[in-house]
């Protein structure tokens, strides 16, 4: 099976490669920093597979679960992290703790901070927590996020206990019956839509026909976000066209129904755990108050429509009406007519109407509408930049390669920083699509959008739309070598990736030549 997974490699070459990988792994886990703390209670997380049902069809995908089968992990800031990972997959993997400020050795990026975890092997993860809120954990190996090796990771504190009467987590994913590796091969070969079943069903779709598209608008009079419908042209199919969108592993033909009480408040942690798709969140008849972007507080702002780019998180608080009812909370895919979501129901006897996973209504693109209105609840101290790094997002030529400043990873030329610096990154995006840009090990503030200064939100992932420019700032206060990349899986494996390296960092595990990967068969 393993020989087939690595394509044309012979079994002899495969075994030699595995032996070298195992030797590297044994050297890595012998480091004192990775040893288990004394008298610490350890939670075991399995990186494994599980069955899910999509559009009535049962399939196998990856998961990260506790030994009792529960997906994901929730802890308190006070307790800190003491975990043991077990790789039950037939191929190597890693786990990255998205959005967390943590020791560099724990960051989980293969061939940057560590070798990948071989099948059957274990890794200890332990660190104290300086943050709280909604994060996620996902594989950083190949296309395993598309294969669902990704789950919510929630850190509680007393403030969050007071947010609402109850809190729910909704993880959004994009789904295809076509294996991720085949999608990538098809896209690289120039097959728009990724050769998926849904893409083929749209073969006769008139992409150039003007149609009404939904996007988000800011209502200056009512001071809220809402839908805007205007005539536009989709032009062409997205690079990947999906068969379905999922919320908590369920398609909208069989959504999760959450029973609530009339009049209570509900905080919803929305998490875009997708590989390609970004989302518009539609609260329907409910009004939502935005509490946090990624894991960081913002000044209160309300609406019924919010943007959630791939890898980002939003926490929204809604009040359930006193009048009994059923309240769908939906996520609509960007440049798509697919949707998913969960349903709040204020009495168990109420009928939940059928909700279509696919409609005739298409959405447009995400943009800066939302970020232009957001203000950080805990902004960075005002300070001049010591180091400014210009970054042009480039691609997709040749042959579906995406890059940073016209260079395509792997290469060994990091963005250097010095400890103590205030670092600014200035993005420009001349490419034909938006990119969610993620920096590991740090949080940053948005300081400028399309040339207009602002005291914007604190984030760990910023969406830079087509044609947009953006300036962010962070303090270089967490030494190490940190991945920096577009979070669209099909982009960072095709070159839109680099590292931010402190001059003082240990670069001993950084091996750009090891950027390859073995794909899961789904």
PDB file of C-alpha atoms in Angstrom, residues 215-219 224-226 270 279-283 288-294 298-299 301-309 312-316 365-376 446 449 454-457 459 461-463 465:
ATOM      1  CA  UNK A 215     -21.688  39.605  -1.098  1.00  0.00           C
ATOM      2  CA  UNK A 216     -21.399  41.440   2.206  1.00  0.00           C
ATOM      3  CA  UNK A 217     -22.082  45.148   2.707  1.00  0.00           C
ATOM      4  CA  UNK A 218     -21.729  47.572   5.606  1.00  0.00           C
ATOM      5  CA  UNK A 219     -24.927  49.512   6.306  1.00  0.00           C
ATOM      6  CA  UNK A 224     -24.401  46.539  10.739  1.00  0.00           C
ATOM      7  CA  UNK A 225     -23.273  43.959   8.167  1.00  0.00           C
ATOM      8  CA  UNK A 226     -25.892  42.582   5.780  1.00  0.00           C
ATOM      9  CA  UNK A 270     -17.080  29.473  13.615  1.00  0.00           C
ATOM     10  CA  UNK A 279     -17.231  31.456   3.435  1.00  0.00           C
ATOM     11  CA  UNK A 280     -20.000  33.975   3.978  1.00  0.00           C
ATOM     12  CA  UNK A 281     -21.865  33.337   7.238  1.00  0.00           C
ATOM     13  CA  UNK A 282     -25.635  33.890   7.089  1.00  0.00           C
ATOM     14  CA  UNK A 283     -27.468  34.154  10.428  1.00  0.00           C
ATOM     15  CA  UNK A 288     -25.043  38.445  15.613  1.00  0.00           C
ATOM     16  CA  UNK A 289     -22.565  40.391  17.717  1.00  0.00           C
ATOM     17  CA  UNK A 290     -18.942  39.765  16.757  1.00  0.00           C
ATOM     18  CA  UNK A 291     -16.844  39.055  19.867  1.00  0.00           C
ATOM     19  CA  UNK A 292     -13.530  37.846  18.452  1.00  0.00           C
ATOM     20  CA  UNK A 293     -11.628  37.514  15.199  1.00  0.00           C
ATOM     21  CA  UNK A 294      -9.406  34.455  15.215  1.00  0.00           C
ATOM     22  CA  UNK A 298     -12.635  43.292  18.750  1.00  0.00           C
ATOM     23  CA  UNK A 299     -14.783  46.286  19.551  1.00  0.00           C
ATOM     24  CA  UNK A 301     -19.965  45.128  15.913  1.00  0.00           C
ATOM     25  CA  UNK A 302     -23.197  43.554  14.682  1.00  0.00           C
ATOM     26  CA  UNK A 303     -24.808  42.073  11.612  1.00  0.00           C
ATOM     27  CA  UNK A 304     -26.506  39.104  10.016  1.00  0.00           C
ATOM     28  CA  UNK A 305     -23.789  38.413   7.396  1.00  0.00           C
ATOM     29  CA  UNK A 306     -20.091  37.914   8.136  1.00  0.00           C
ATOM     30  CA  UNK A 307     -17.026  36.917   6.126  1.00  0.00           C
ATOM     31  CA  UNK A 308     -14.891  33.977   7.263  1.00  0.00           C
ATOM     32  CA  UNK A 309     -11.797  33.271   5.204  1.00  0.00           C
ATOM     33  CA  UNK A 312      -9.835  32.121  10.230  1.00  0.00           C
ATOM     34  CA  UNK A 313     -12.201  31.943  13.186  1.00  0.00           C
ATOM     35  CA  UNK A 314     -15.039  34.208  14.329  1.00  0.00           C
ATOM     36  CA  UNK A 315     -17.013  34.097  17.581  1.00  0.00           C
ATOM     37  CA  UNK A 316     -20.539  35.484  17.212  1.00  0.00           C
ATOM     38  CA  UNK A 365     -15.799  37.161  -3.632  1.00  0.00           C
ATOM     39  CA  UNK A 366     -14.676  37.992  -0.135  1.00  0.00           C
ATOM     40  CA  UNK A 367     -13.137  41.449   0.192  1.00  0.00           C
ATOM     41  CA  UNK A 368     -12.014  44.015   2.778  1.00  0.00           C
ATOM     42  CA  UNK A 369     -15.561  45.191   3.646  1.00  0.00           C
ATOM     43  CA  UNK A 370     -15.497  43.504   7.048  1.00  0.00           C
ATOM     44  CA  UNK A 371     -11.885  44.123   8.034  1.00  0.00           C
ATOM     45  CA  UNK A 372     -12.226  47.838   7.252  1.00  0.00           C
ATOM     46  CA  UNK A 373     -14.834  48.146  10.023  1.00  0.00           C
ATOM     47  CA  UNK A 374     -13.097  46.045  12.703  1.00  0.00           C
ATOM     48  CA  UNK A 375     -11.064  47.568  15.516  1.00  0.00           C
ATOM     49  CA  UNK A 376      -8.819  45.615  17.845  1.00  0.00           C
ATOM     50  CA  UNK A 446      -3.913  44.961  10.437  1.00  0.00           C
ATOM     51  CA  UNK A 449      -6.018  48.230   3.804  1.00  0.00           C
ATOM     52  CA  UNK A 454      -6.591  51.896  10.539  1.00  0.00           C
ATOM     53  CA  UNK A 455      -6.193  50.292  13.966  1.00  0.00           C
ATOM     54  CA  UNK A 456      -7.561  47.017  12.629  1.00  0.00           C
ATOM     55  CA  UNK A 457      -8.160  43.613  14.147  1.00  0.00           C
ATOM     56  CA  UNK A 459      -5.289  38.163  13.688  1.00  0.00           C
ATOM     57  CA  UNK A 461      -4.556  34.849   9.272  1.00  0.00           C
ATOM     58  CA  UNK A 462      -5.439  37.719   6.933  1.00  0.00           C
ATOM     59  CA  UNK A 463      -7.338  37.396   3.671  1.00  0.00           C
ATOM     60  CA  UNK A 465      -8.391  39.765  -1.946  1.00  0.00           C
TER      61      UNK A 465
END
